[in-house]
PDB file of C-alpha atoms in Angstrom:
ATOM      1  CA  MET M   1      -8.035  -4.526  16.582  1.00  0.00           C
ATOM      2  CA  SER M   2     -11.310  -5.093  16.476  1.00  0.00           C
ATOM      3  CA  ASP M   3     -13.766  -6.339  13.616  1.00  0.00           C
ATOM      4  CA  ASP M   4     -15.230  -2.690  13.372  1.00  0.00           C
ATOM      5  CA  GLN M   5     -12.229  -0.819  12.863  1.00  0.00           C
ATOM      6  CA  ILE M   6     -12.231  -2.571   9.315  1.00  0.00           C
ATOM      7  CA  ASP M   7     -13.771  -1.528   6.460  1.00  0.00           C
ATOM      8  CA  THR M   8     -13.538  -3.835   3.499  1.00  0.00           C
ATOM      9  CA  GLY M   9     -16.103  -1.868   1.005  1.00  0.00           C
ATOM     10  CA  ALA M  10     -18.610  -3.222  -1.677  1.00  0.00           C
ATOM     11  CA  LEU M  11     -16.475  -2.434  -4.800  1.00  0.00           C
ATOM     12  CA  VAL M  12     -17.912  -5.724  -7.180  1.00  0.00           C
ATOM     13  CA  THR M  13     -14.493  -7.486  -8.250  1.00  0.00           C
ATOM     14  CA  ASP M  14     -13.083 -10.389  -9.095  1.00  0.00           C
ATOM     15  CA  GLY M  15     -11.137 -10.431  -5.916  1.00  0.00           C
ATOM     16  CA  ALA M  16      -8.448 -11.233  -7.018  1.00  0.00           C
ATOM     17  CA  TYR M  17      -6.518  -8.826  -4.976  1.00  0.00           C
ATOM     18  CA  THR M  18      -6.726  -5.878  -1.714  1.00  0.00           C
ATOM     19  CA  LEU M  19      -5.049  -2.643  -1.658  1.00  0.00           C
ATOM     20  CA  PHE M  20      -4.744  -2.189   2.523  1.00  0.00           C
ATOM     21  CA  VAL M  21      -4.202   0.694   4.150  1.00  0.00           C
ATOM     22  CA  ALA M  22      -3.440   0.387   7.847  1.00  0.00           C
ATOM     23  CA  ASP M  23      -3.076   3.278  10.233  1.00  0.00           C
ATOM     24  CA  PHE M  24      -0.604   3.353  13.388  1.00  0.00           C
ATOM     25  CA  SER M  25      -0.361   5.721  15.979  1.00  0.00           C
ATOM     26  CA  ASP M  26       3.208   4.632  16.443  1.00  0.00           C
ATOM     27  CA  THR M  27       5.491   4.331  13.327  1.00  0.00           C
ATOM     28  CA  ASP M  28       7.597   1.200  15.319  1.00  0.00           C
ATOM     29  CA  ALA M  29       4.865  -0.494  14.467  1.00  0.00           C
ATOM     30  CA  ALA M  30       4.199   0.445  11.016  1.00  0.00           C
ATOM     31  CA  TRP M  31       7.960  -1.126  10.398  1.00  0.00           C
ATOM     32  CA  GLN M  32       7.343  -4.083  12.239  1.00  0.00           C
ATOM     33  CA  ALA M  33       4.150  -4.771  10.890  1.00  0.00           C
ATOM     34  CA  TYR M  34       6.447  -3.907   6.961  1.00  0.00           C
ATOM     35  CA  GLU M  35       8.240  -6.424   8.065  1.00  0.00           C
ATOM     36  CA  ALA M  36       5.917  -8.660   9.170  1.00  0.00           C
ATOM     37  CA  ILE M  37       4.712  -8.583   6.447  1.00  0.00           C
ATOM     38  CA  LYS M  38       7.579  -9.222   4.384  1.00  0.00           C
ATOM     39  CA  GLY M  39       8.626 -12.381   6.130  1.00  0.00           C
ATOM     40  CA  ALA M  40       4.798 -13.527   5.282  1.00  0.00           C
ATOM     41  CA  GLU M  41       5.019 -13.077   2.093  1.00  0.00           C
ATOM     42  CA  ASP M  42       5.770 -16.876   0.300  1.00  0.00           C
ATOM     43  CA  GLY M  43       4.489 -16.468  -2.788  1.00  0.00           C
ATOM     44  CA  ARG M  44       1.896 -19.653  -2.937  1.00  0.00           C
ATOM     45  CA  THR M  45      -0.880 -18.613   0.462  1.00  0.00           C
ATOM     46  CA  LEU M  46      -0.091 -14.697   0.087  1.00  0.00           C
ATOM     47  CA  SER M  47       1.948 -12.524  -2.741  1.00  0.00           C
ATOM     48  CA  VAL M  48       2.565  -9.159  -2.025  1.00  0.00           C
ATOM     49  CA  ASP M  49       3.025  -7.118  -5.147  1.00  0.00           C
ATOM     50  CA  GLY M  50       3.545  -3.734  -3.093  1.00  0.00           C
ATOM     51  CA  VAL M  51       4.198  -2.357   0.292  1.00  0.00           C
ATOM     52  CA  LEU M  52       5.207   0.894   1.342  1.00  0.00           C
ATOM     53  CA  VAL M  53       5.820   2.928   5.042  1.00  0.00           C
ATOM     54  CA  VAL M  54       4.246   5.804   5.148  1.00  0.00           C
ATOM     55  CA  LYS M  55       4.310   8.747   8.633  1.00  0.00           C
ATOM     56  CA  ARG M  56       1.520  11.665   7.648  1.00  0.00           C
ATOM     57  CA  ASP M  57       2.923  14.921   9.411  1.00  0.00           C
ATOM     58  CA  ALA M  58       0.927  17.041  10.947  1.00  0.00           C
ATOM     59  CA  ASP M  59       0.149  19.429   7.892  1.00  0.00           C
ATOM     60  CA  GLY M  60      -1.792  15.463   6.559  1.00  0.00           C
ATOM     61  CA  THR M  61       1.771  15.301   3.946  1.00  0.00           C
ATOM     62  CA  LEU M  62       2.771  12.192   3.582  1.00  0.00           C
ATOM     63  CA  GLU M  63       6.881  10.997   4.590  1.00  0.00           C
ATOM     64  CA  ILE M  64       7.685   7.719   2.361  1.00  0.00           C
ATOM     65  CA  LEU M  65       9.631   6.069   4.373  1.00  0.00           C
ATOM     66  CA  LYS M  66      12.667   4.676   3.737  1.00  0.00           C
ATOM     67  CA  SER M  67      13.620   0.858   4.617  1.00  0.00           C
ATOM     68  CA  THR M  68      17.708   0.397   4.543  1.00  0.00           C
ATOM     69  CA  ASP M  69      16.594  -2.829   2.924  1.00  0.00           C
ATOM     70  CA  HIS M  70      14.559  -1.658  -0.672  1.00  0.00           C
ATOM     71  CA  SER M  71      18.919  -1.711  -2.215  1.00  0.00           C
ATOM     72  CA  THR M  72      17.555  -4.844  -2.629  1.00  0.00           C
ATOM     73  CA  ARG M  73      15.666  -5.986  -6.227  1.00  0.00           C
ATOM     74  CA  ARG M  74      12.183  -7.336  -4.329  1.00  0.00           C
ATOM     75  CA  GLY M  75      12.611  -3.947  -2.464  1.00  0.00           C
ATOM     76  CA  LEU M  76      12.659  -1.917  -5.482  1.00  0.00           C
ATOM     77  CA  THR M  77       9.862  -3.793  -7.295  1.00  0.00           C
ATOM     78  CA  TRP M  78       7.764  -3.425  -4.054  1.00  0.00           C
ATOM     79  CA  GLY M  79       9.005   0.299  -3.881  1.00  0.00           C
ATOM     80  CA  VAL M  80       7.519   1.085  -6.813  1.00  0.00           C
ATOM     81  CA  VAL M  81       4.676  -1.334  -6.962  1.00  0.00           C
ATOM     82  CA  GLY M  82       3.698   0.608  -3.232  1.00  0.00           C
ATOM     83  CA  GLY M  83       4.474   3.885  -4.551  1.00  0.00           C
ATOM     84  CA  VAL M  84       1.474   3.817  -7.577  1.00  0.00           C
ATOM     85  CA  ALA M  85      -0.811   2.541  -5.489  1.00  0.00           C
ATOM     86  CA  LEU M  86      -0.572   5.320  -3.223  1.00  0.00           C
ATOM     87  CA  GLY M  87      -0.518   7.636  -5.893  1.00  0.00           C
ATOM     88  CA  LEU M  88      -3.850   6.446  -6.657  1.00  0.00           C
ATOM     89  CA  ILE M  89      -5.470   6.587  -3.141  1.00  0.00           C
ATOM     90  CA  PHE M  90      -3.296   9.833  -2.671  1.00  0.00           C
ATOM     91  CA  PRO M  91      -3.118  13.731  -4.559  1.00  0.00           C
ATOM     92  CA  PRO M  92       0.181  14.590  -4.979  1.00  0.00           C
ATOM     93  CA  SER M  93       0.717  17.902  -3.542  1.00  0.00           C
ATOM     94  CA  VAL M  94       0.606  15.739  -0.343  1.00  0.00           C
ATOM     95  CA  ILE M  95       3.529  13.382  -1.017  1.00  0.00           C
ATOM     96  CA  GLY M  96       5.955  15.453   0.402  1.00  0.00           C
ATOM     97  CA  SER M  97       9.485  12.939  -0.409  1.00  0.00           C
ATOM     98  CA  ALA M  98       8.535  11.144  -3.205  1.00  0.00           C
ATOM     99  CA  ALA M  99      10.403  13.376  -5.581  1.00  0.00           C
ATOM    100  CA  ALA M 100      13.497  12.414  -3.923  1.00  0.00           C
ATOM    101  CA  LEU M 101      13.014   8.769  -3.668  1.00  0.00           C
ATOM    102  CA  GLY M 102      13.506   8.382  -7.263  1.00  0.00           C
ATOM    103  CA  ALA M 103      11.431   5.336  -8.344  1.00  0.00           C
ATOM    104  CA  ILE M 104       8.689   5.717  -6.117  1.00  0.00           C
ATOM    105  CA  GLY M 105       7.863   9.328  -6.910  1.00  0.00           C
ATOM    106  CA  ALA M 106       7.949   8.408 -10.884  1.00  0.00           C
ATOM    107  CA  ALA M 107       5.002   6.001  -9.626  1.00  0.00           C
ATOM    108  CA  THR M 108       3.080   8.367  -8.158  1.00  0.00           C
ATOM    109  CA  GLY M 109       3.080  10.471 -11.835  1.00  0.00           C
ATOM    110  CA  LYS M 110       1.132   7.515 -13.339  1.00  0.00           C
ATOM    111  CA  GLY M 111      -2.123   8.570 -14.429  1.00  0.00           C
ATOM    112  CA  VAL M 112      -3.257   5.007 -14.434  1.00  0.00           C
ATOM    113  CA  ALA M 113      -7.130   4.761 -15.396  1.00  0.00           C
ATOM    114  CA  LEU M 114      -8.661   2.638 -12.649  1.00  0.00           C
ATOM    115  CA  HIS M 115     -12.306   1.415 -12.741  1.00  0.00           C
ATOM    116  CA  HIS M 116     -12.665   2.780  -9.559  1.00  0.00           C
ATOM    117  CA  ARG M 117     -10.268   5.179  -8.620  1.00  0.00           C
ATOM    118  CA  LYS M 118     -11.812   7.935  -7.386  1.00  0.00           C
ATOM    119  CA  GLU M 119     -14.619   5.970  -5.350  1.00  0.00           C
ATOM    120  CA  LEU M 120     -10.797   4.575  -3.883  1.00  0.00           C
ATOM    121  CA  ALA M 121      -9.274   8.041  -3.331  1.00  0.00           C
ATOM    122  CA  GLU M 122     -12.723   9.021  -1.598  1.00  0.00           C
ATOM    123  CA  ASP M 123     -12.654   6.000   0.379  1.00  0.00           C
ATOM    124  CA  LEU M 124      -8.780   5.170   1.865  1.00  0.00           C
ATOM    125  CA  GLN M 125      -7.164   9.411   1.108  1.00  0.00           C
ATOM    126  CA  ASP M 126      -8.284   9.697   5.406  1.00  0.00           C
ATOM    127  CA  ALA M 127      -7.349   5.783   6.234  1.00  0.00           C
ATOM    128  CA  ILE M 128      -3.776   7.698   8.388  1.00  0.00           C
ATOM    129  CA  VAL M 129      -4.795   9.934  10.636  1.00  0.00           C
ATOM    130  CA  ALA M 130      -2.344  13.481  10.506  1.00  0.00           C
ATOM    131  CA  GLY M 131       0.334  12.630  12.946  1.00  0.00           C
ATOM    132  CA  HIS M 132       0.574   9.122  12.361  1.00  0.00           C
ATOM    133  CA  SER M 133       2.078   6.669  10.874  1.00  0.00           C
ATOM    134  CA  GLY M 134       0.822   3.663   7.704  1.00  0.00           C
ATOM    135  CA  ILE M 135       1.301   1.187   5.352  1.00  0.00           C
ATOM    136  CA  VAL M 136      -0.328   0.937   1.784  1.00  0.00           C
ATOM    137  CA  ALA M 137      -0.635  -2.047   0.539  1.00  0.00           C
ATOM    138  CA  LEU M 138      -0.618  -4.453  -2.795  1.00  0.00           C
ATOM    139  CA  VAL M 139      -1.990  -8.341  -1.633  1.00  0.00           C
ATOM    140  CA  SER M 140      -3.730 -11.372  -3.399  1.00  0.00           C
ATOM    141  CA  ASP M 141      -4.708 -12.887  -0.801  1.00  0.00           C
ATOM    142  CA  PRO M 142      -6.533 -10.474   1.885  1.00  0.00           C
ATOM    143  CA  SER M 143      -7.434 -13.011   4.327  1.00  0.00           C
ATOM    144  CA  ALA M 144      -4.296 -14.676   4.659  1.00  0.00           C
ATOM    145  CA  ILE M 145      -3.405 -15.407   8.574  1.00  0.00           C
ATOM    146  CA  ALA M 146       0.030 -14.457   8.491  1.00  0.00           C
ATOM    147  CA  LEU M 147      -0.793 -11.052   7.291  1.00  0.00           C
ATOM    148  CA  ARG M 148      -3.842 -10.689   9.364  1.00  0.00           C
ATOM    149  CA  LYS M 149      -1.435 -11.116  11.811  1.00  0.00           C
ATOM    150  CA  ALA M 150       1.029  -8.348  10.638  1.00  0.00           C
ATOM    151  CA  LEU M 151      -1.967  -5.651  10.678  1.00  0.00           C
ATOM    152  CA  ASP M 152      -3.319  -7.097  14.189  1.00  0.00           C
ATOM    153  CA  LYS M 153      -1.643  -3.964  15.797  1.00  0.00           C
ATOM    154  CA  ALA M 154      -2.891  -1.333  12.867  1.00  0.00           C
ATOM    155  CA  ASP M 155      -5.526   1.367  15.132  1.00  0.00           C
ATOM    156  CA  ALA M 156      -7.431   0.708  11.974  1.00  0.00           C
ATOM    157  CA  ILE M 157      -7.610  -0.809   8.273  1.00  0.00           C
ATOM    158  CA  VAL M 158      -9.171   0.202   5.684  1.00  0.00           C
ATOM    159  CA  GLU M 159      -8.992  -2.760   2.017  1.00  0.00           C
ATOM    160  CA  LYS M 160     -10.887  -2.399  -0.660  1.00  0.00           C
ATOM    161  CA  ALA M 161     -11.059  -5.262  -2.798  1.00  0.00           C
ATOM    162  CA  ILE M 162      -8.752  -5.002  -7.056  1.00  0.00           C
ATOM    163  CA  GLU M 163     -10.180  -6.300  -9.745  1.00  0.00           C
ATOM    164  CA  LYS M 164      -6.989  -8.219 -11.150  1.00  0.00           C
ATOM    165  CA  ALA M 165      -6.969  -6.219 -14.727  1.00  0.00           C
ATOM    166  CA  GLU M 166      -6.839  -2.696 -12.708  1.00  0.00           C
ATOM    167  CA  ALA M 167      -3.156  -4.926 -10.066  1.00  0.00           C
ATOM    168  CA  ASP M 168      -1.697  -5.905 -13.221  1.00  0.00           C
ATOM    169  CA  GLU M 169      -2.546  -2.089 -14.310  1.00  0.00           C
ATOM    170  CA  ILE M 170      -0.739  -0.701 -11.009  1.00  0.00           C
ATOM    171  CA  LYS M 171       1.652  -3.385 -12.157  1.00  0.00           C
ATOM    172  CA  ALA M 172       2.152  -1.690 -15.431  1.00  0.00           C
ATOM    173  CA  ALA M 173       2.866   0.969 -14.394  1.00  0.00           C
ATOM    174  CA  ALA M 174       4.901   0.443 -12.055  1.00  0.00           C
ATOM    175  CA  ASP M 175       6.849  -0.895 -14.756  1.00  0.00           C
ATOM    176  CA  GLU M 176       7.225   1.925 -16.901  1.00  0.00           C
ATOM    177  CA  ALA M 177       8.148   3.878 -14.109  1.00  0.00           C
ATOM    178  CA  ARG M 178      11.290   2.151 -12.555  1.00  0.00           C
ATOM    179  CA  ALA M 179      12.448   1.857 -16.354  1.00  0.00           C
ATOM    180  CA  GLU M 180      11.914   5.103 -16.940  1.00  0.00           C
ATOM    181  CA  SER M 181      13.929   6.068 -13.165  1.00  0.00           C
ATOM    182  CA  GLN M 182      17.159   3.066 -14.533  1.00  0.00           C
TER     183      GLN M 182
END
């Protein structure tokens, strides 16, 4: 991937978190990136608060692909936080499988009132091309070498800075959605 494929945005932020949407023409490459992100998280240099692998059908509908290891508590947390982030970017009408995935479905419907929500949606909703797969991730250190390496097979990456307060709102909405689904 070349540097001209990365859009880092121009939001004024405290730089605490970054929301990534990475586009992959190959679903297997998206899964490999997801596994690499999971392996790279160490909680010190890189903290991953949410990540989902999605597939965008030819009609633009998003299907949330479920990993076999999402039964772990950490995996469920990632799924719910990722679901809230996904719900901030994409309108519920294009998230085809969200309702079938319990807490993720509840999370996408949460009305998190982020300051830059409209701008995020405008900038990120077309980041995954129809017929492609992608990753939606909320991370603490977008410059982590392991994260960049995990995403090196992406056709394109769009990233937007998220303030700590906004990331906290996303996590609070995820906690609320998780509590409602239990």
